[in-house]
Coordinates of C-alpha atoms in Angstrom, one line a residue:
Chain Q
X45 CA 0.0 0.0 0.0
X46 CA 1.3 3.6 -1.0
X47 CA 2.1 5.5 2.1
X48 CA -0.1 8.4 0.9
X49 CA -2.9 5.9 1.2
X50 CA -2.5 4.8 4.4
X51 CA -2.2 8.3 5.2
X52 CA -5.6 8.9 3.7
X53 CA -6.9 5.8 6.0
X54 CA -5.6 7.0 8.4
X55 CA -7.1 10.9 8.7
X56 CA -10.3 9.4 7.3
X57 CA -10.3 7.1 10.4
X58 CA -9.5 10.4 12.8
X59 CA -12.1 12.6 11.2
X60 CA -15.1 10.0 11.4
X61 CA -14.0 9.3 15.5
X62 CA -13.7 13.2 15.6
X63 CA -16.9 14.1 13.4
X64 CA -18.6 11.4 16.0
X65 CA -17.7 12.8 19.3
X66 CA -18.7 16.3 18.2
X67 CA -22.0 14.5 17.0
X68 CA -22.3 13.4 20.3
X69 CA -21.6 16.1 22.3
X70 CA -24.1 18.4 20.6
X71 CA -26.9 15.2 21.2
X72 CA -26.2 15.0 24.4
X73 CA -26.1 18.7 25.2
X74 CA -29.8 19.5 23.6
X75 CA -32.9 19.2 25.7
X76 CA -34.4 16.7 25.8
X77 CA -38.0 17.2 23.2
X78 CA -40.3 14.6 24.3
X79 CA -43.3 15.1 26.4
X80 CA -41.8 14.0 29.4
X81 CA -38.8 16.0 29.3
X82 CA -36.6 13.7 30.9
X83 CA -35.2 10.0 30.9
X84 CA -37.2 7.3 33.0
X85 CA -35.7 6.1 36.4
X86 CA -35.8 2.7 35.8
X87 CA -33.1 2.9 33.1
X88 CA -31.1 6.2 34.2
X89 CA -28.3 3.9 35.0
X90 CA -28.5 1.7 31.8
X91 CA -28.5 4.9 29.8
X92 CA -25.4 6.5 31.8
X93 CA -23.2 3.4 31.3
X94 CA -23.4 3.4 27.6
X95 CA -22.9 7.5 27.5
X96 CA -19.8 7.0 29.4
X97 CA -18.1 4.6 26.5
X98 CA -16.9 7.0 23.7
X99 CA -18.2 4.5 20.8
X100 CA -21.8 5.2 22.0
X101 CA -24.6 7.5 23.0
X102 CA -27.9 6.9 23.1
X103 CA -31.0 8.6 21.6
X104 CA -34.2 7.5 22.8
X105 CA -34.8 5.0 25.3
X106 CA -38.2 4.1 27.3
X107 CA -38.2 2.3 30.5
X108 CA -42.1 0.5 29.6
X109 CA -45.3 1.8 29.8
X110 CA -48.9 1.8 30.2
X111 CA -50.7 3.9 27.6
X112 CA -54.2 4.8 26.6
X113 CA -54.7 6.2 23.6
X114 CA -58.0 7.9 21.9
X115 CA -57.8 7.4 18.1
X116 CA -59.9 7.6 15.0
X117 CA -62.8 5.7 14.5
X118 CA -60.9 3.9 11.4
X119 CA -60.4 1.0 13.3
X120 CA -56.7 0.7 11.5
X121 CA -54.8 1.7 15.3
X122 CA -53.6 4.8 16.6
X123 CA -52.4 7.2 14.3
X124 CA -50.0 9.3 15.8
X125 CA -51.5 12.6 13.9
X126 CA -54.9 12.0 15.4
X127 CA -54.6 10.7 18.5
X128 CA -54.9 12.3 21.7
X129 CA -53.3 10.4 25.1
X130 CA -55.9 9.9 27.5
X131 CA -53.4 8.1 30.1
X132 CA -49.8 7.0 30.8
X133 CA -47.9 5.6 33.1
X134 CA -44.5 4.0 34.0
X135 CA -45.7 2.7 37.3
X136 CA -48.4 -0.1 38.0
X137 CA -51.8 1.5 36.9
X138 CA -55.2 1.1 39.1
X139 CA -58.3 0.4 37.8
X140 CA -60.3 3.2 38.9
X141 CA -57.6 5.5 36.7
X142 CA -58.2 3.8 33.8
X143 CA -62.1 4.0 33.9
X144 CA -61.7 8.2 34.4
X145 CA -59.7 7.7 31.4
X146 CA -61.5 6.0 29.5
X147 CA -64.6 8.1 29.9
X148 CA -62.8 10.6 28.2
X149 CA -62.6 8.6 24.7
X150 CA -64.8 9.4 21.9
X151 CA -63.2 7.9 19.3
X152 CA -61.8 4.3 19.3
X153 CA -59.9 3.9 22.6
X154 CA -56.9 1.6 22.1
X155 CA -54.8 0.0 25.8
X156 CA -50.9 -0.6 25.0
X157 CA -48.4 -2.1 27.2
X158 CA -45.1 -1.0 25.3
X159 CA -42.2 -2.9 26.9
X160 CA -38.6 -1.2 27.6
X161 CA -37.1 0.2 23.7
X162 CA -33.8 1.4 23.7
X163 CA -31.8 3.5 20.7
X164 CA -27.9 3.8 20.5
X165 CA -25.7 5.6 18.4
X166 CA -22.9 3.5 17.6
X167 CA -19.2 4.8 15.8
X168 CA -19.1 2.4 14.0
X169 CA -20.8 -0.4 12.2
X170 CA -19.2 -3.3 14.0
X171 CA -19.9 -1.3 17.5
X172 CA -23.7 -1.7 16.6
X173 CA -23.0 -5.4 17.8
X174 CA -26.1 -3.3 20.1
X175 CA -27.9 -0.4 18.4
X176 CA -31.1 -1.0 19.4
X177 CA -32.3 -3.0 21.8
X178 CA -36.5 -4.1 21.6
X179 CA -38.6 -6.5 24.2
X180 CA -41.4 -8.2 22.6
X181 CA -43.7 -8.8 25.0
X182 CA -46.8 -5.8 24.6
X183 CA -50.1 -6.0 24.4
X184 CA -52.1 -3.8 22.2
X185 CA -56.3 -4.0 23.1
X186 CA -58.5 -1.7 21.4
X187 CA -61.1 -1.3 24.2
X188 CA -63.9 1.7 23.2
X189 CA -65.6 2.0 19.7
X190 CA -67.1 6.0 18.7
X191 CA -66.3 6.4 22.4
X192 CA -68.4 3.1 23.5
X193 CA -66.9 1.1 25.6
X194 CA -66.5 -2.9 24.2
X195 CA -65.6 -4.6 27.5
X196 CA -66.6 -4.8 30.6
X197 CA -65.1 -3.2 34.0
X198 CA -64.1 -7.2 35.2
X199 CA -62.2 -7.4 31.6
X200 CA -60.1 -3.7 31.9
X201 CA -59.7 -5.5 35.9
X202 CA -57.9 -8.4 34.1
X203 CA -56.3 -6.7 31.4
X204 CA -54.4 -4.2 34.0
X205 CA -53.6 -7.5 36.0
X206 CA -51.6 -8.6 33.0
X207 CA -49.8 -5.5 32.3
X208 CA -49.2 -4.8 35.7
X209 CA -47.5 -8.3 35.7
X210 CA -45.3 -7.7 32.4
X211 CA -44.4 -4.1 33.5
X212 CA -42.6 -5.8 36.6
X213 CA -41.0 -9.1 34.4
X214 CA -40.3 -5.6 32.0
X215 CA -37.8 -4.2 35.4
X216 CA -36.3 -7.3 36.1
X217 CA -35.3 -7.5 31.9
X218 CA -33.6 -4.2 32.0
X219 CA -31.5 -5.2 35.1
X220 CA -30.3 -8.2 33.5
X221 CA -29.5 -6.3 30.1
X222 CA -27.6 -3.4 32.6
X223 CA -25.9 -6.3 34.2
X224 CA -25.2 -8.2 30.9
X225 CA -24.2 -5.0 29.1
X226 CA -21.8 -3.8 32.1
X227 CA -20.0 -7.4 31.9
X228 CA -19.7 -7.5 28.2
X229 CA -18.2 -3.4 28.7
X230 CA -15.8 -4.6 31.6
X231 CA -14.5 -7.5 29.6
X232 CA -14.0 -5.4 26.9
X233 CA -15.6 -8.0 24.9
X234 CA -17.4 -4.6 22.7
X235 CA -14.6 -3.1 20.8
X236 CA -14.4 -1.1 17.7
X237 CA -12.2 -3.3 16.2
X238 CA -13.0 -5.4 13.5
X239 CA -13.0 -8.6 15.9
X240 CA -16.4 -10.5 15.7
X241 CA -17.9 -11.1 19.1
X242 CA -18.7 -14.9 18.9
X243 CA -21.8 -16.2 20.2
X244 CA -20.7 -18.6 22.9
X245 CA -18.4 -16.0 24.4
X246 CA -21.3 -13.3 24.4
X247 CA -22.7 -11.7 27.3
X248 CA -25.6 -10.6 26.2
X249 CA -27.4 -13.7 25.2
X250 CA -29.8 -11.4 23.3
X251 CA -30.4 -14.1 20.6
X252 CA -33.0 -16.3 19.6
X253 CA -32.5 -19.9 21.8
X254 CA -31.6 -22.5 19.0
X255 CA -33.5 -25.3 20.3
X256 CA -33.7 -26.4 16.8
X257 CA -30.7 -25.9 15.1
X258 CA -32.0 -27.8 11.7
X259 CA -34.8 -24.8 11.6
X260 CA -32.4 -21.8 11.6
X261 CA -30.6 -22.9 8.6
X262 CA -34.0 -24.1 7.4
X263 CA -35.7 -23.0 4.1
X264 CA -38.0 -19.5 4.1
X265 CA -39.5 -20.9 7.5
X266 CA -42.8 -19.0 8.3
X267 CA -42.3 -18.0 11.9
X268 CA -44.8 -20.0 13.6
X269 CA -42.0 -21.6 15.9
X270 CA -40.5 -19.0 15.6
X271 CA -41.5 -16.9 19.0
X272 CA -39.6 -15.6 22.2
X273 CA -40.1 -17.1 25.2
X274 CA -41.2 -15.4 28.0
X275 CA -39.5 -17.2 30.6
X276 CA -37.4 -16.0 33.6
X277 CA -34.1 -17.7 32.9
X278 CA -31.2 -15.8 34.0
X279 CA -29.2 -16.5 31.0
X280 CA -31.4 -14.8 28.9
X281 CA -32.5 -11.1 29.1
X282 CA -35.6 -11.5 26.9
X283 CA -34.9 -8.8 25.0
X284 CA -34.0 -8.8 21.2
X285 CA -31.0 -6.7 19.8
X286 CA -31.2 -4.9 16.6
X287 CA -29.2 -3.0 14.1
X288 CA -30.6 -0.3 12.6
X289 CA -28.2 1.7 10.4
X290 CA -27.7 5.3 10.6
X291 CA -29.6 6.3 8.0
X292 CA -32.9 3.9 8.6
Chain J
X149 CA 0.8 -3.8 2.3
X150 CA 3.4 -6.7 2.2
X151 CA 2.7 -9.4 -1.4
X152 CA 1.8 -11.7 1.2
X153 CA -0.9 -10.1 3.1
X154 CA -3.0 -8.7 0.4
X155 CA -3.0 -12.5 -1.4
X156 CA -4.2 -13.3 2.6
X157 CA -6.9 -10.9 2.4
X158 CA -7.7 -11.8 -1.2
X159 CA -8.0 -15.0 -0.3
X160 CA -10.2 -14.7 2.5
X161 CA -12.7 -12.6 0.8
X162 CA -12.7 -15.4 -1.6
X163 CA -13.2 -18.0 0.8
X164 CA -15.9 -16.1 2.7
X165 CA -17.6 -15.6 -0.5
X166 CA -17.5 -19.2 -1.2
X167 CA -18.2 -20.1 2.2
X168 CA -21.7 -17.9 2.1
X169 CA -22.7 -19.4 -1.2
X170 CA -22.6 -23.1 0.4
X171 CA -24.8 -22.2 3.6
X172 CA -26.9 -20.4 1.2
X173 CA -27.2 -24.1 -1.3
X174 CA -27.3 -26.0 1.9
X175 CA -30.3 -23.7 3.6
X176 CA -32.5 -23.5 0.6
X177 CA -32.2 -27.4 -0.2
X178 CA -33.8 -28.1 3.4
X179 CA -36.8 -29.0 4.5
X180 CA -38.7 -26.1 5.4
X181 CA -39.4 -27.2 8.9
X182 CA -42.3 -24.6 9.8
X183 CA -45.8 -25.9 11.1
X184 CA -47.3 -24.9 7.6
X185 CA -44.2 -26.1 5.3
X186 CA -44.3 -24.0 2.6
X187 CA -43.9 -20.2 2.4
X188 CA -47.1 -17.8 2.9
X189 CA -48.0 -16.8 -0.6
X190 CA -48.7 -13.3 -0.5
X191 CA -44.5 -13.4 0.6
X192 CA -43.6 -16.0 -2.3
X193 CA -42.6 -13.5 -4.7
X194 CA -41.0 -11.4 -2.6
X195 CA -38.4 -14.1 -1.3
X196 CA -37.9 -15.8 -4.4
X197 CA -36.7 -11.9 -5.2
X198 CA -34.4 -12.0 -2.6
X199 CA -32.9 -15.6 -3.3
X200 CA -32.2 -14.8 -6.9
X201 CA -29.3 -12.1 -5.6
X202 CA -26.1 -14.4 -4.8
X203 CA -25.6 -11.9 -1.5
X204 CA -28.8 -12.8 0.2
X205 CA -31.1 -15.5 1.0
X206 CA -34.1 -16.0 3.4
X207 CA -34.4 -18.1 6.3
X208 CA -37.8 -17.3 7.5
X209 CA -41.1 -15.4 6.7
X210 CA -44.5 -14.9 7.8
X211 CA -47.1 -12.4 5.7
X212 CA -48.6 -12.0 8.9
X213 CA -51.7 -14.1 10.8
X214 CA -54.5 -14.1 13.0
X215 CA -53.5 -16.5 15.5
X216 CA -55.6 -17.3 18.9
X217 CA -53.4 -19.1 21.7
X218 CA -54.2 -21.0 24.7
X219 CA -51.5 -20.5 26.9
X220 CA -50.5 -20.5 30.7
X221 CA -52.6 -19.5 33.6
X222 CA -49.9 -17.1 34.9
X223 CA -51.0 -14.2 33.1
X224 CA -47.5 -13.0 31.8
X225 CA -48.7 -14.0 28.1
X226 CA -48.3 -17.2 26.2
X227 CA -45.3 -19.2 27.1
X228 CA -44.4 -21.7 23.6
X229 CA -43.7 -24.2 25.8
X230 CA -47.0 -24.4 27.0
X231 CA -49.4 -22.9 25.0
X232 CA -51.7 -24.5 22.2
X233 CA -52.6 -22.9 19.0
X234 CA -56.5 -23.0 19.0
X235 CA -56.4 -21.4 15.2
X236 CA -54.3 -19.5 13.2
X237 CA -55.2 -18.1 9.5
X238 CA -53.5 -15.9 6.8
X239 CA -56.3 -15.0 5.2
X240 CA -59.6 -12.7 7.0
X241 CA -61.2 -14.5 9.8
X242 CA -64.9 -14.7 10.9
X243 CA -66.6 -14.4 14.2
X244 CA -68.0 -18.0 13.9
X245 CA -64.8 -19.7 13.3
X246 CA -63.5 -17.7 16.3
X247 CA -65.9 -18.6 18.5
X248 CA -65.5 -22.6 18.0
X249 CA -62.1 -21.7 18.6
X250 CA -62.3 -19.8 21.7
X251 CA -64.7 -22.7 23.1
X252 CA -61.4 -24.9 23.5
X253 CA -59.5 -22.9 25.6
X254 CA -59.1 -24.0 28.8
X255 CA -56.3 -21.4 30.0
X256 CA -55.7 -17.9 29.2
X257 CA -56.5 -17.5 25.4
X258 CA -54.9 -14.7 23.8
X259 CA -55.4 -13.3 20.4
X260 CA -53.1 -11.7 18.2
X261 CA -52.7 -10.2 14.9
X262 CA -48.9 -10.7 13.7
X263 CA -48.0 -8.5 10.5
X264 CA -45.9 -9.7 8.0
X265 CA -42.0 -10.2 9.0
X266 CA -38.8 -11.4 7.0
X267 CA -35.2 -12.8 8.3
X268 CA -32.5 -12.2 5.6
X269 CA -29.0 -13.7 5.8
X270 CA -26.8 -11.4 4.1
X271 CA -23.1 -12.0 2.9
X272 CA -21.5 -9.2 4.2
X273 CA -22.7 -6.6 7.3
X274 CA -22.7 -3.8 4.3
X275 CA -25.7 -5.6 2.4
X276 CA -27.5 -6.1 6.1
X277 CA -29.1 -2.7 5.5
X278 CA -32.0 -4.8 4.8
X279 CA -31.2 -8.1 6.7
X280 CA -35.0 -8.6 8.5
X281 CA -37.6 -6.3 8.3
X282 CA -41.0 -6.5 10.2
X283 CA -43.9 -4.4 10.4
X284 CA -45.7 -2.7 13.6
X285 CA -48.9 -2.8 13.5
X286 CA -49.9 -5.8 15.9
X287 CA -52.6 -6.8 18.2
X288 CA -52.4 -8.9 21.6
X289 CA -55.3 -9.3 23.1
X290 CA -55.6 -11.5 25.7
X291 CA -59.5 -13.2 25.7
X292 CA -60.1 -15.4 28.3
X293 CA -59.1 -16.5 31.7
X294 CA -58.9 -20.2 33.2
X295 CA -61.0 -21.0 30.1
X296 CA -64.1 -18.5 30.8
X297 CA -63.9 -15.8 28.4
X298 CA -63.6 -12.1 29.5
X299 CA -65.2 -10.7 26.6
X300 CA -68.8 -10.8 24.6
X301 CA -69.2 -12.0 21.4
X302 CA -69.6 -8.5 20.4
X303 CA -66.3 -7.4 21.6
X304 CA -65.1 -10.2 19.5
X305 CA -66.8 -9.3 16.3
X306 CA -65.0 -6.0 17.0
X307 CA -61.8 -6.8 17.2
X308 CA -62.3 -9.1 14.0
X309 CA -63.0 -6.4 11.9
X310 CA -59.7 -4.3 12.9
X311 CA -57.6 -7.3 12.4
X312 CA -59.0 -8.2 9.3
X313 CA -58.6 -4.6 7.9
X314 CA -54.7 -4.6 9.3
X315 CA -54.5 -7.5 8.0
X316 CA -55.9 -5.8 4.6
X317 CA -52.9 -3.1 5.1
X318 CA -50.2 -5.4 5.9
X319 CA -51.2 -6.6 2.6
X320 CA -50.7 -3.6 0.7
X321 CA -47.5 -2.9 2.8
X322 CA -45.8 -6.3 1.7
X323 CA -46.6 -5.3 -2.0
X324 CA -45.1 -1.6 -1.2
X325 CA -42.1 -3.4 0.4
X326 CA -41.5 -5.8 -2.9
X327 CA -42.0 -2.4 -5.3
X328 CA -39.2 -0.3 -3.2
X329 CA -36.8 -4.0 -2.9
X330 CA -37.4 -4.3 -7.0
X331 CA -36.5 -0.9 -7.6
X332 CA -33.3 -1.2 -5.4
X333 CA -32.3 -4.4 -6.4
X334 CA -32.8 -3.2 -10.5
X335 CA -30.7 0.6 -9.5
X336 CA -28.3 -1.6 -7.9
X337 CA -28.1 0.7 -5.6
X338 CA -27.9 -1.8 -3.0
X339 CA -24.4 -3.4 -3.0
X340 CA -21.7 -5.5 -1.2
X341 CA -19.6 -2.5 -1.4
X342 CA -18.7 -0.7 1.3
X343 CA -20.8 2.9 -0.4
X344 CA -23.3 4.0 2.2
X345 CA -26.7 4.3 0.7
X346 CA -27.4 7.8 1.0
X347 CA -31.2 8.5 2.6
X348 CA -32.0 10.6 -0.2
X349 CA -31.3 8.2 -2.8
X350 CA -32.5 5.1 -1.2
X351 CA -35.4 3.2 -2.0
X352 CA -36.7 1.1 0.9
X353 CA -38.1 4.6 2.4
X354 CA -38.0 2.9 5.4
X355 CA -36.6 4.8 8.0
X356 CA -39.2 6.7 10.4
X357 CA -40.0 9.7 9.4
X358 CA -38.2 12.7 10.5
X359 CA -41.4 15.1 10.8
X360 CA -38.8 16.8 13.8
X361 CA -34.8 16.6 13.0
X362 CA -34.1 18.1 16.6
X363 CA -36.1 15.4 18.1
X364 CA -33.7 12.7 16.4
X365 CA -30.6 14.4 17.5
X366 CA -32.1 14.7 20.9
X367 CA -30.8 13.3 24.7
X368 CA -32.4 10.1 25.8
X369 CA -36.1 10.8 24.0
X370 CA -38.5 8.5 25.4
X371 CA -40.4 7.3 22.7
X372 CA -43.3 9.1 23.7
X373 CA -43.2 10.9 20.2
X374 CA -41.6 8.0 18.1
X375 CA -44.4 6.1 17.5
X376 CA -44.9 4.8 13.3
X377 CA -47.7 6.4 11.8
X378 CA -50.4 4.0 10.1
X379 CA -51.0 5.9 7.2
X380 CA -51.3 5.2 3.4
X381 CA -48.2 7.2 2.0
X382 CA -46.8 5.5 -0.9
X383 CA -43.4 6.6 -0.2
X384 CA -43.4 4.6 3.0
X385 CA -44.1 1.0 3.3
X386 CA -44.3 1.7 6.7
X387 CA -42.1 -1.3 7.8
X388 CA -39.1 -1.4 9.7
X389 CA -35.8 -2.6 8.5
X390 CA -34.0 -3.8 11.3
X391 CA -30.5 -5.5 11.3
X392 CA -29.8 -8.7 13.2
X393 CA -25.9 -9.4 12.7
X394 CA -25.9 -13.5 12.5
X395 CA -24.6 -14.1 15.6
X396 CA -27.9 -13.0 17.7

């Protein structure tokens, strides 16, 4: 290789490191624009230790919630444009609260339990080894139709039972992410080199359980055995890691 | 660069190459192991797309389903290990059919609506920019508890109709999705080079919309804002591309 082009490799190398720690910097610095104004407690921590590793920062991040949301009558979900927020929470939810909400609904009422959703800027391509990071285990009820309610008091009862239930198994998965994350940061295991993490020496455990070996290298398999687990096994987090380049 | 250490790097390029284009033979001459055995139709066309390009294949698929569950009595959703698939269709599904259905369940019945989702193997991280993509406009539901149902047959009939117009949508969104990947795939624009495909000039259109480019640049945004709209634009499939790097 000439030396002028390792010269160029080099420089290029500096100015995207520089180029991202200035990005960063300026993220970091800019209030925070969504309608709470502030990160949730329950992953403060989780959010801190990735800001503190120069490869990363983070750009969205929700802890989990309970939401109730007033949309049109279209009966094709929420759209963001229309909707109005008639309750949310990021604590256990009673269900007196949620009736007072939901007498406030005149268009099709729709309950969500969004689990914990994380978003990282990464340096580099091989650092987004943990980009985004996604639990999969919501629940989205529509519950009112032209502001009528379709279930019953004993159902909204049961529902908030359930999400009251996931929103806790939702804490304990983000405190075995943090403490998978801060493993896999103190063994240095996450580098921006070009090194490929392997699997079996992986702390996050983030991926799919290959019970079936035969079926991942199987043909266009529809995904019908193809679902998480919701299970409390310490190995595994529960969560799901994605990738999502820079420009998606 | 040493003779010696280019032919290395040569040489595994080569042998990586080579090395993708067997898993790739071995994969597709499986057995497709799924519960159905065959790829969803309304998705046919779209992986045979993606299997014709020598840097891709396909490993599983779903065009999306109505599924209804029977799972555990513990509330925290449907465990695979112990849950029972009471009916699942890829086409629209009537109250009737749902009702013979929901008559079996004996633990916590849950109905969902799962919109269409795609795994992609890719040869190199640069052509993951599309490696799975799913859509996000679900439904979980959860129906009954300890066998007795929680809601009427109204509420039921209800909650039919929406998931039989998403699943309507997720229809036109597949054929959006296979209209951008065609156009891509034709521009070539989508490559196992190392170019970044520029935003402007990329096809898939399926990053989330950036109504508020201070938001995106923000500090730790809960996604309180950040939700994908539902909405017939053409110029967005409204699907998520999503990368998984092979070894999660």
């Amino acid at each position: 290789m000439p030396k002028w082009r390792a010269r160029t490799l080099n420089s290029s190398r500096m100015d995207r490191s520089a180029e991202f720690k200035k990005w960063k910097a300026q993220c970091l610095s800019k209030a925070d624009l969504s309608r709470k104004g502030s990160v949730d407690e329950d992953v403060i921590e989780l959010v801190q230790l990735l800001n503190a590793r120069e490869q990363f920062f983070t750009t969205s991040s929700c802890a989990g919630r309970i939401l109730l949301l007033d949309g049109g009558i279209n009966g094709l979900g929420v759209q963001k444009q229309n909707c109005c927020w008639l309750l949310v929470t990021h604590i256990p939810c009673v269900k007196d609260d949620m009736m007072v909400a939901l007498k406030k609904a005149n268009g099709d009422a729709v309950f969500k339990f969004e689990p914990f959703v994380l978003h990282v800027q990464c340096r580099q391509l091989q650092d987004a080894q943990m980009l985004a990071v996604r639990s999969t285990h919501g629940l989205e009820v529509p519950l009112s139709h032209k502001g009528k309610l379709m279930v019953t008091e004993e159902y909204i009862e049961f529902l908030l039972n359930i999400a009251n239930q996931k929103m806790e198994e939702n804490k304990k998965r983000i405190e075995r992410f943090y403490n998978c994350l801060q493993l896999a940061l103190e063994r240095e295991t996450i580098t921006y080199s070009h090194t490929k993490i392997k699997e079996k020496n992986n702390p996050f455990c983030t991926h799919k359980k290959k019970r079936n070996p035969e079926k991942l290298r199987g043909k266009c398999i529809p995904e019908e055995n193809d679902k998480e687990p919701e299970n409390d096994d310490d190995s595994d987090p529960g969560i799901n890691v994605a990738i999502f380049p820079k420009d998606y």
